[in-house]
Amino acid sequence: MNIRNCFLTSLLVLCCGVSGASLAVGTGYSDDTELFIYDFAKAGDFRPKVLFIFDNSGSMKNTTEVAKEPYDSSISYPSLANDPDVNNSNRFIYFSTDGKVPAINSTKRFSEDLNACATSKGPLNNVGRFQSRVWGYEIYDSNRKGRWRSLNDFNIYSIIIADCQQDIDEQNASNQYSGPYSTYIVDGYPVDKPNRKTGSWFYTSNVANALANGSSTQISLFTANYVRWYYGSTGVSTQTRLKVAQDAVKELVLATPAVDFGLAVFNYNDGNEPGNRNGGRIIRNIVGNDAILTSGKTGAQDLIDKVNSLSSDTWTPLCETLYESYRYFGGLGVYFGDDDVNRTPKRDSNAEVTSGIYKTPYDKCSNNGYIIYMTDGEPTNDKAADSLVANLISTLSAEDKVAYGGLVSYGSSGEKSYLAALAGYMKNNDVNTSAIGKQTVTTFTVGFGDEAIKGAGALLAETARRGGGKYYPATDATQLNEALKSSLLAILKMNTSLVSPAIATNNFDRTRSLNNIYYAMFEPGAGPRWKGNLKKLVLAPEKGYVVDSTTYKDKYGNDAIGLPAISSDGTILESAKTYWSSTSDGNKVAEGGVQEMLAAKTNRNIYVIPPYTSELNSFSKSTLESMAGGATELRTVMKLDGADSMDDLLNWTKGMDAFDENKDGEKTDIREHILGDPLHSRPLVINYGCTKSTGQTSCTPDLRIVMGTNAGFLHMFKDSSTTVDESWAIMPYQFIANQKALRENLDSSVHLYGVDSSPTVLVNEKVKDGHIQSAQGDKVWLFTGLRGGGKAYYALNISNPDSPSLMWRLDKNSAGFGMLGETWSLPEIAFIPGYYTEINGKKTYKPVLIFSGGYDQAKSYLGQGAEDSEGLGIYIVDAEAGTLLFSFTPDETSATNKQVAGMVYSMPGSVSVLDSDGDGISDRIYAGDTGGQIWRIDMKGEDKSKWTAIKFASLGNAHLSEDDKKLADDRRFFTQPVLVRTINKGWKYDGTNYLYSERPFDAVLIGSGDRNRPSSEATTQNVYVMLRDYNVNPTLFGATSEPAVPSSITLDDLYDVTSDPFTGLNEEQIVNTTKALTSKLGWKFWLNESGEKSMGAGLVLQGKLYFTSFLPQVQDFQQCTIQSIGAMRQYMIDMHYGTSFKYVLDSNNQEVIQRYVEVQNKVADDLVIHGGDDGRIRIIGGAPGKEVILKDDGKGEPERCTGEGECSQGAEEAKMDMSPKKIYLYEGEQG
């Protein structure tokens, strides 16, 4: 076969049969989800606010067996079998992420002299445990450069130092470290920066520069002595439940200084009538453990003393006490809290602003409170709050009443309680309407003892489910201790200060096929599961704007379809009815589009890609168990606890409402929202064409759209004009491990990733009839990476779109791919020299994929100039088999690799491939990296060992010495270079004179910006550049009879065109400026606004360059809101000279030059070219185009867009009639 380049014109379908042009916009921490979730903890103290509701009822006098005495730090517990430290000389500290105590021989440990977390020392010495976000330091090269990473990434063999978030929060700079690197460690806070051999390179004295909160997981630390007590101490005794609970709370409080605790208990409650001392009271306001109270005690000691002073002599008013807690969090009046005035401990007056009015525990900008409700029995004398809760429930919608407002039965009598309804209300509604934002309360429940589990277990479980927490049954002291630890660990893993913007964003992707425009949308959330959708609109060339599917009467009274659909800010109008939708859905992610179809689809084709074999399997329990090695192993992979149902979670993953989230009593219906978010996955439209019947002049093409989501699936949809259907969904096996977290969807800063990359496609149409049919030998191969979802590529044969098959998979563990990082790079399809089959002297070139090494996620935490350990290199693989043909990496030279010095920065952007001599065989590659470098690869001739890689440009920190590296120069390239073959008509300076010449060159255009940290306002001076490469022919630099290796282009070699270089100049100045500009090796355009960065590839149309930048929004700490995610600028300048060319009318109706258009609340990625049926070229994804105002003559059409500032075209005309956007089509050899 051979390759034919097709250019996207109005004849796209007739010429090519496939459209791959697309645009993606979008984005845990340290990635671009920071645009949509912001941590307002930066504004103040945001430690979790936890209220213990402690059961002090009479049944707490009952006794329970205790398997061991409480931990006593003054006792040295004896060694255990396999104890690595029998003499207790090294005094190890053990760690885990699940709160469980590691085995004594676990490698998840380190010597205590490596512990620099000062705030952990007291808890570890006193109670043997400590909880916080903890990092370890990793050194990754001989210069002792390194990075801080989650402690969970380490073991006994790799830890050199450990430190914690709590030191930063409490501004405790003490580092009592006595390990081998003590020379380099001074007091301060953990920081990632350009680390050197000498000086304090672990730490900073400025707490503002310390590691970001959320950049590690929650870690539990345990002393070796505690581990020996836990696994070795025995001696059964009997204690009251009250004493067991008191000991458990004491240990929990002392081990967790990162939490602010409060305490509520029951009043005596001897009846349900007024005057019977109903409900409960707040006996300790929520304050920090380290706070010094008026009594002189610390907050921790005061709480422990209050707990220890409790007696067990009340009834069990569970709902009444929760209602009083609701009023406390809401800052409302005391209700039950003053009913039992003589009982001690008395209510805490510090919990009230004035007598009788609660002081809400919420801090500024915090929006979550937490309750841990521990009880040993079912409710008794618990009806006094029923009418009060019923009043709250009465304000809910009918849907919410069904979801969480119902009563729950308990006990053998079948009595019903409002407890779960109140917890559901507190979780889903604003409990403090006087504060900014929405304040909610999450409730965890602990049932202690058989009576509680049997009599109230169902009620407590439902209370926790509706309250957004979890229920923990505990039959003995050990289980109670674990239950309290687990509930608190779950709270710590939630982020208490996350907010999402009040927008259903359409900073989404658009891709064009024919006149259809597909919008991949997502709605940010505070948990890991974000909603997604795919919607369709149509660009109507005859009208000049994007329209929806609304039907109306035109001015002649005839039925018509399609009103303007895009607002003036580029979003879908709220009143628009997108295609495939039954009602007006507008910009609402949860409504219309493919989601509406999926919500009614009962028969889906779902497949799973095995971890090691190249085949697709049906998504079923038996298949997954076979892949895991058994049912037990699959439960481990899926992270299921003992009580979790595997069947329910698998059914939920397939789209069933297996957990009855809509509370209709059915578990086999379809859940409310199925499609995950397509955060970075650009929809790919594949036109399979159609066959015209005799006499037909046209036919309806078979259009398929392929898109990945972070639910872990790759989807194919079929567009049948006004309806849509899902062809199939495919999940790589590893994403089954994410499903439990996605289902639970607990508030968290960590956004889970799945198939997060954009697919690309190769088409081989053997019979050129405009209709792809596998039966006649036509082939369609699809390729996709995972981006943030992992380090792998997959190839699918979708020649028959309804019957996909897996061709191959490769990942970081495949031979030759050890340096592969997160697979951000979209593979480029090409032919290369020497790779063909030859039959009877005829060469048939085989297609290959070319992609870069991807991204090293650790880059987000590192300082300027830091080198990476993965995401390195450029790879060439066989498109059909997935085998490595050749690579360029820092690894040693081999038969399949060329060692390249200096290629030490990850390369997330796609490569650009060039056929420089027009023979149909690609012979050159350009790629940028995150060190500000641009690489040129030459593939001249069939001998791969002679191919060369040179550092074409160095525009960041890479070429600077360690001492010269600055944050301002930390430029990173994330985008694909734009290549344009052109001529420099200008002057060349020979050192004495300017000589006029017309020299051909290949222009390389690219902009810098940290795509993974778009909200960063770092002082990096980003830049967009045009570089001139005068070596336009295939070249093997440095070889015999070949040009010498040229010096890398630096910023000093470029002319500054940031301000229009010719504005206001006279004729002589214009000549001199032209000489100076054209004699340089290109130009530079500084992105001067605070935090401004390039985040998408530009495009060039007839010598005019369009590119975008992003300006992050400074968040409003005073209002605790995200006013905007930021602004997009679309620049329009002449590619050769940097002059402005867009003219607009000013307020005086005079034409003025406009260098850019700015659009608020928008992030742009690659711009997309649309070749319309009217022959006009339009740009989609940047500025929304001209305003659309429909004239209302009273005869028809205008139902919207009748005023200024309401609607826009939805695309910007480029004032030309040809697009140079290249895609690929493969043809079989004739004859």
CSV table of C-alpha atoms in Angstrom, one decimal, residues 153-488:
chain,number,residue,atom,x,y,z
A,153,ASP,CA,6.2,4.7,47.1
A,154,PHE,CA,9.2,3.7,49.3
A,155,ASN,CA,10.4,0.9,51.5
A,156,ILE,CA,13.2,0.1,53.9
A,157,TYR,CA,15.8,0.1,51.1
A,158,SER,CA,14.9,3.5,49.5
A,159,ILE,CA,14.0,5.9,52.3
A,160,ILE,CA,16.6,8.5,53.2
A,161,ILE,CA,14.3,11.0,55.0
A,162,ALA,CA,10.6,11.3,55.8
A,163,ASP,CA,8.6,14.5,56.6
A,164,CYS,CA,5.0,15.4,56.8
A,165,GLN,CA,2.2,17.9,55.9
A,166,GLN,CA,1.5,18.5,59.6
A,167,ASP,CA,4.8,20.2,60.1
A,168,ILE,CA,3.8,22.6,57.3
A,169,ASP,CA,0.3,23.2,58.6
A,170,GLU,CA,1.6,23.9,62.1
A,171,GLN,CA,4.6,25.8,60.8
A,172,ASN,CA,6.9,23.6,62.8
A,173,ALA,CA,10.3,23.9,61.1
A,174,SER,CA,12.2,21.7,63.5
A,175,ASN,CA,13.8,18.7,61.7
A,176,GLN,CA,15.3,16.4,64.3
A,177,TYR,CA,17.1,14.3,61.7
A,178,SER,CA,20.2,12.3,62.5
A,179,GLY,CA,20.4,10.2,59.3
A,180,PRO,CA,23.3,10.0,56.8
A,181,TYR,CA,22.2,13.2,55.0
A,182,SER,CA,22.3,15.4,58.1
A,183,THR,CA,24.9,17.7,56.5
A,184,TYR,CA,22.3,18.8,54.0
A,185,ILE,CA,19.3,19.1,56.2
A,186,VAL,CA,18.6,22.2,58.2
A,187,ASP,CA,15.4,23.3,59.9
A,188,GLY,CA,12.7,24.2,57.4
A,189,TYR,CA,9.8,22.8,55.3
A,190,PRO,CA,9.9,20.1,52.6
A,191,VAL,CA,10.3,21.7,49.2
A,192,ASP,CA,11.1,20.6,45.6
A,193,LYS,CA,13.6,22.8,43.9
A,194,PRO,CA,16.7,22.5,41.7
A,195,ASN,CA,18.6,20.4,44.2
A,196,ARG,CA,22.4,20.6,44.2
A,197,LYS,CA,25.3,18.7,45.8
A,198,THR,CA,25.7,21.3,48.5
A,199,GLY,CA,23.4,23.5,50.5
A,200,SER,CA,20.0,22.9,52.0
A,201,TRP,CA,18.3,21.2,49.1
A,202,PHE,CA,15.6,19.3,50.9
A,203,TYR,CA,14.1,22.3,52.7
A,204,THR,CA,13.0,25.9,52.5
A,205,SER,CA,12.7,28.4,55.4
A,206,ASN,CA,9.7,30.0,53.7
A,207,VAL,CA,6.6,28.0,54.5
A,208,ALA,CA,4.8,29.5,51.5
A,209,ASN,CA,7.1,27.6,49.1
A,210,ALA,CA,6.6,24.3,50.8
A,211,LEU,CA,5.0,21.2,49.1
A,212,ALA,CA,1.4,21.6,48.3
A,213,ASN,CA,-1.3,20.0,50.5
A,214,GLY,CA,-2.7,17.0,48.7
A,215,SER,CA,0.6,16.0,47.0
A,216,SER,CA,0.8,12.9,49.1
A,217,THR,CA,-1.6,10.3,50.4
A,218,GLN,CA,-2.7,9.9,54.0
A,219,ILE,CA,-0.1,7.7,55.9
A,220,SER,CA,-0.4,5.9,59.2
A,221,LEU,CA,2.9,5.6,61.1
A,222,PHE,CA,3.5,3.0,63.9
A,223,THR,CA,6.4,2.5,66.2
A,224,ALA,CA,8.0,-1.0,66.2
A,225,ASN,CA,6.9,-1.2,69.9
A,226,TYR,CA,3.3,-0.6,68.9
A,227,VAL,CA,3.6,-3.3,66.2
A,228,ARG,CA,4.9,-5.8,68.7
A,229,TRP,CA,2.1,-4.9,71.1
A,230,TYR,CA,-0.5,-5.2,68.4
A,231,TYR,CA,0.6,-8.6,67.2
A,232,GLY,CA,2.2,-10.0,70.3
A,233,SER,CA,0.4,-8.8,73.4
A,234,THR,CA,-2.2,-11.2,74.8
A,235,GLY,CA,-4.2,-11.6,78.0
A,236,VAL,CA,-8.0,-11.5,77.9
A,237,SER,CA,-9.8,-9.3,80.3
A,238,THR,CA,-13.3,-7.9,80.8
A,239,GLN,CA,-14.1,-4.2,80.7
A,240,THR,CA,-17.2,-2.1,80.3
A,241,ARG,CA,-18.0,-0.8,76.8
A,242,LEU,CA,-17.7,2.7,78.2
A,243,LYS,CA,-14.1,2.1,79.3
A,244,VAL,CA,-13.2,0.4,76.0
A,245,ALA,CA,-14.6,3.3,74.0
A,246,GLN,CA,-12.9,5.9,76.2
A,247,ASP,CA,-9.5,4.2,75.6
A,248,ALA,CA,-10.1,4.0,71.9
A,249,VAL,CA,-11.0,7.7,71.6
A,250,LYS,CA,-8.0,8.7,73.6
A,251,GLU,CA,-5.6,6.8,71.3
A,252,LEU,CA,-7.3,8.2,68.2
A,253,VAL,CA,-7.2,11.8,69.4
A,254,LEU,CA,-3.5,11.7,70.4
A,255,ALA,CA,-2.5,10.0,67.2
A,256,THR,CA,-4.2,12.5,64.9
A,257,PRO,CA,-3.2,16.1,65.6
A,258,ALA,CA,-4.3,17.1,62.0
A,259,VAL,CA,-8.0,17.0,63.1
A,260,ASP,CA,-10.1,19.4,65.2
A,261,PHE,CA,-12.4,17.4,67.5
A,262,GLY,CA,-15.6,18.2,69.4
A,263,LEU,CA,-17.8,16.0,71.6
A,264,ALA,CA,-21.6,15.5,71.9
A,265,VAL,CA,-23.4,13.2,74.3
A,266,PHE,CA,-27.0,12.2,75.2
A,267,ASN,CA,-29.1,14.0,77.7
A,268,TYR,CA,-30.9,11.7,80.2
A,269,ASN,CA,-34.0,11.6,78.0
A,270,ASP,CA,-36.5,9.8,80.2
A,271,GLY,CA,-39.4,10.4,77.8
A,272,ASN,CA,-40.5,12.0,74.5
A,273,GLU,CA,-42.4,14.9,76.0
A,274,PRO,CA,-41.2,18.5,76.7
A,275,GLY,CA,-39.5,18.7,80.0
A,276,ASN,CA,-38.1,15.1,79.8
A,277,ARG,CA,-34.6,16.2,79.2
A,278,ASN,CA,-34.7,15.1,75.5
A,279,GLY,CA,-32.0,15.0,72.9
A,280,GLY,CA,-28.3,15.7,73.5
A,281,ARG,CA,-25.8,18.5,74.1
A,282,ILE,CA,-22.4,19.7,72.9
A,283,ILE,CA,-20.0,19.3,75.8
A,284,ARG,CA,-16.9,20.3,73.9
A,285,ASN,CA,-16.7,22.8,71.1
A,286,ILE,CA,-14.7,21.7,68.0
A,287,VAL,CA,-11.2,23.0,68.5
A,288,GLY,CA,-7.7,22.0,67.5
A,289,ASN,CA,-5.8,19.4,69.5
A,290,ASP,CA,-3.0,21.9,70.1
A,291,ALA,CA,-5.2,24.8,71.1
A,292,ILE,CA,-4.6,26.1,74.6
A,293,LEU,CA,-8.0,26.5,76.4
A,294,THR,CA,-8.9,28.8,79.2
A,295,SER,CA,-8.4,25.9,81.6
A,296,GLY,CA,-4.8,25.8,80.5
A,297,LYS,CA,-5.2,22.4,79.0
A,298,THR,CA,-4.6,21.5,75.3
A,299,GLY,CA,-7.6,20.7,73.2
A,300,ALA,CA,-6.6,17.1,73.0
A,301,GLN,CA,-6.2,16.7,76.8
A,302,ASP,CA,-9.5,18.5,77.5
A,303,LEU,CA,-11.4,16.2,75.1
A,304,ILE,CA,-9.9,13.1,76.6
A,305,ASP,CA,-10.7,14.3,80.1
A,306,LYS,CA,-14.3,15.0,79.1
A,307,VAL,CA,-14.6,11.5,77.6
A,308,ASN,CA,-13.1,9.9,80.7
A,309,SER,CA,-15.5,11.8,82.9
A,310,LEU,CA,-18.6,10.3,81.3
A,311,SER,CA,-20.9,7.9,83.1
A,312,SER,CA,-23.3,5.5,81.4
A,313,ASP,CA,-26.8,6.3,82.7
A,314,THR,CA,-29.0,7.7,79.9
A,315,TRP,CA,-31.4,6.5,77.3
A,316,THR,CA,-30.5,6.4,73.6
A,317,PRO,CA,-31.9,9.4,71.7
A,318,LEU,CA,-30.0,8.9,68.4
A,319,CYS,CA,-32.1,11.1,66.1
A,320,GLU,CA,-32.7,13.8,68.7
A,321,THR,CA,-28.9,14.1,69.4
A,322,LEU,CA,-28.1,14.2,65.7
A,323,TYR,CA,-30.7,17.0,65.3
A,324,GLU,CA,-28.9,19.0,68.0
A,325,SER,CA,-25.7,18.4,66.2
A,326,TYR,CA,-27.3,19.7,63.0
A,327,ARG,CA,-28.2,22.9,64.8
A,328,TYR,CA,-24.6,23.2,66.1
A,329,PHE,CA,-23.1,23.0,62.6
A,330,GLY,CA,-25.7,25.4,61.3
A,331,GLY,CA,-25.1,28.1,63.9
A,332,LEU,CA,-28.7,27.9,64.9
A,333,GLY,CA,-30.3,28.3,68.4
A,334,VAL,CA,-29.8,25.7,71.1
A,335,TYR,CA,-32.8,23.4,71.2
A,336,PHE,CA,-32.2,20.2,73.2
A,337,GLY,CA,-28.8,21.3,74.4
A,338,ASP,CA,-30.1,23.2,77.4
A,339,ASP,CA,-32.7,20.6,78.5
A,340,ASP,CA,-30.5,18.7,81.0
A,341,VAL,CA,-28.8,21.6,82.7
A,342,ASN,CA,-27.7,19.8,85.9
A,343,ARG,CA,-26.0,16.8,84.2
A,344,THR,CA,-22.2,16.8,83.9
A,345,PRO,CA,-20.3,17.4,81.9
A,346,LYS,CA,-22.4,20.5,81.2
A,347,ARG,CA,-22.9,22.0,77.8
A,348,ASP,CA,-19.9,23.9,76.6
A,349,SER,CA,-20.6,27.7,76.5
A,350,ASN,CA,-17.7,28.1,74.1
A,351,ALA,CA,-19.8,26.4,71.5
A,352,GLU,CA,-22.1,29.4,71.5
A,353,VAL,CA,-21.8,32.9,70.2
A,354,THR,CA,-24.1,34.2,72.8
A,355,SER,CA,-26.1,32.2,75.3
A,356,GLY,CA,-28.5,30.0,73.4
A,357,ILE,CA,-27.0,30.6,69.9
A,358,TYR,CA,-24.5,28.1,68.5
A,359,LYS,CA,-21.2,29.3,67.0
A,360,THR,CA,-20.7,27.3,63.8
A,361,PRO,CA,-17.5,25.3,63.7
A,362,TYR,CA,-17.0,25.9,60.0
A,363,ASP,CA,-14.0,28.1,59.1
A,364,LYS,CA,-14.0,30.5,56.3
A,365,CYS,CA,-14.3,28.8,52.9
A,366,SER,CA,-14.6,25.4,54.5
A,367,ASN,CA,-17.7,23.5,53.5
A,368,ASN,CA,-17.6,20.1,55.1
A,369,GLY,CA,-18.2,19.0,58.7
A,370,TYR,CA,-18.0,15.4,59.9
A,371,ILE,CA,-19.7,13.3,62.6
A,372,ILE,CA,-18.5,10.0,63.9
A,373,TYR,CA,-21.6,8.5,65.7
A,374,MET,CA,-20.7,5.6,68.1
A,375,THR,CA,-23.6,3.8,69.7
A,376,ASP,CA,-24.1,0.4,71.3
A,377,GLY,CA,-27.9,0.1,70.8
A,378,GLU,CA,-31.0,1.0,68.9
A,379,PRO,CA,-32.9,4.2,69.6
A,380,THR,CA,-35.0,4.6,72.8
A,381,ASN,CA,-37.2,7.5,73.8
A,382,ASP,CA,-36.2,9.1,70.5
A,383,LYS,CA,-39.4,10.8,69.1
A,384,ALA,CA,-39.1,14.4,70.2
A,385,ALA,CA,-37.2,15.5,67.0
A,386,ASP,CA,-39.5,13.6,64.6
A,387,SER,CA,-41.7,16.6,63.7
A,388,LEU,CA,-38.7,18.9,63.4
A,389,VAL,CA,-36.9,16.6,60.9
A,390,ALA,CA,-40.2,16.1,59.1
A,391,ASN,CA,-40.4,19.8,58.6
A,392,LEU,CA,-36.9,19.8,57.0
A,393,ILE,CA,-37.8,16.9,54.7
A,394,SER,CA,-41.0,18.6,53.7
A,395,THR,CA,-38.9,21.3,51.9
A,396,LEU,CA,-37.3,18.8,49.6
A,397,SER,CA,-38.3,17.9,46.0
A,398,ALA,CA,-40.2,14.8,45.4
A,399,GLU,CA,-37.1,13.2,43.9
A,400,ASP,CA,-34.9,14.1,46.9
A,401,LYS,CA,-37.6,12.8,49.3
A,402,VAL,CA,-37.4,9.4,47.6
A,403,ALA,CA,-33.6,9.5,47.5
A,404,TYR,CA,-32.9,10.2,51.1
A,405,GLY,CA,-36.0,11.4,53.0
A,406,GLY,CA,-37.6,8.2,53.9
A,407,LEU,CA,-37.9,6.6,57.3
A,408,VAL,CA,-36.0,3.4,58.2
A,409,SER,CA,-37.2,0.6,60.5
A,410,TYR,CA,-35.2,-0.8,63.3
A,411,GLY,CA,-35.4,-3.5,66.0
A,412,SER,CA,-37.8,-6.4,66.2
A,413,SER,CA,-40.8,-4.1,66.7
A,414,GLY,CA,-40.3,-2.5,63.3
A,415,GLU,CA,-40.4,1.0,64.7
A,416,LYS,CA,-39.3,3.7,62.3
A,417,SER,CA,-36.6,6.4,62.7
A,418,TYR,CA,-35.9,9.8,61.1
A,419,LEU,CA,-32.1,9.3,61.8
A,420,ALA,CA,-31.1,8.3,58.3
A,421,ALA,CA,-33.4,11.0,56.7
A,422,LEU,CA,-31.7,13.7,58.8
A,423,ALA,CA,-28.2,12.4,57.9
A,424,GLY,CA,-29.2,12.5,54.2
A,425,TYR,CA,-30.6,16.0,54.6
A,426,MET,CA,-27.4,17.2,56.3
A,427,LYS,CA,-25.2,15.7,53.5
A,428,ASN,CA,-27.2,17.1,50.6
A,429,ASN,CA,-28.4,20.5,51.8
A,430,ASP,CA,-26.8,23.7,53.1
A,431,VAL,CA,-26.9,23.4,56.9
A,432,ASN,CA,-25.6,26.9,57.4
A,433,THR,CA,-27.3,29.3,54.9
A,434,SER,CA,-25.8,32.4,56.5
A,435,ALA,CA,-22.3,31.5,55.4
A,436,ILE,CA,-20.9,31.8,51.8
A,437,GLY,CA,-21.2,28.6,49.8
A,438,LYS,CA,-22.9,25.3,50.7
A,439,GLN,CA,-22.0,23.7,54.1
A,440,THR,CA,-22.7,20.0,54.5
A,441,VAL,CA,-22.1,17.3,57.1
A,442,THR,CA,-20.9,13.8,56.4
A,443,THR,CA,-21.9,11.1,58.9
A,444,PHE,CA,-20.0,7.9,59.8
A,445,THR,CA,-21.6,5.4,62.2
A,446,VAL,CA,-20.1,2.8,64.4
A,447,GLY,CA,-22.3,0.0,65.9
A,448,PHE,CA,-20.5,-1.3,69.1
A,449,GLY,CA,-21.7,-4.7,70.4
A,450,ASP,CA,-24.1,-7.3,69.3
A,451,GLU,CA,-27.2,-5.4,70.4
A,452,ALA,CA,-26.3,-2.4,68.2
A,453,ILE,CA,-25.4,-4.6,65.2
A,454,LYS,CA,-28.5,-6.7,65.3
A,455,GLY,CA,-31.0,-4.2,66.5
A,456,ALA,CA,-29.8,-1.0,64.8
A,457,GLY,CA,-27.3,-2.3,62.2
A,458,ALA,CA,-29.6,-1.7,59.3
A,459,LEU,CA,-30.5,1.8,60.6
A,460,LEU,CA,-26.9,2.8,61.2
A,461,ALA,CA,-25.8,1.4,57.8
A,462,GLU,CA,-28.5,3.4,56.0
A,463,THR,CA,-27.7,6.5,58.1
A,464,ALA,CA,-24.0,6.4,57.0
A,465,ARG,CA,-25.0,5.7,53.4
A,466,ARG,CA,-27.3,8.6,53.1
A,467,GLY,CA,-24.9,10.7,55.2
A,468,GLY,CA,-22.1,10.1,52.7
A,469,GLY,CA,-19.9,8.1,55.1
A,470,LYS,CA,-19.6,4.5,56.1
A,471,TYR,CA,-21.0,2.1,58.7
A,472,TYR,CA,-18.5,0.1,60.8
A,473,PRO,CA,-19.9,-2.8,63.0
A,474,ALA,CA,-17.6,-3.7,66.0
A,475,THR,CA,-18.3,-6.6,68.3
A,476,ASP,CA,-15.2,-6.1,70.6
A,477,ALA,CA,-12.6,-3.7,71.7
A,478,THR,CA,-10.2,-4.5,68.8
A,479,GLN,CA,-12.9,-4.0,66.2
A,480,LEU,CA,-14.1,-0.7,67.9
A,481,ASN,CA,-10.5,0.6,67.7
A,482,GLU,CA,-10.2,-0.3,64.1
A,483,ALA,CA,-13.7,1.1,63.3
A,484,LEU,CA,-12.8,4.5,64.8
A,485,LYS,CA,-9.4,4.5,63.0
A,486,SER,CA,-11.0,3.6,59.7
A,487,SER,CA,-13.7,6.3,59.9
A,488,LEU,CA,-11.2,8.9,60.7
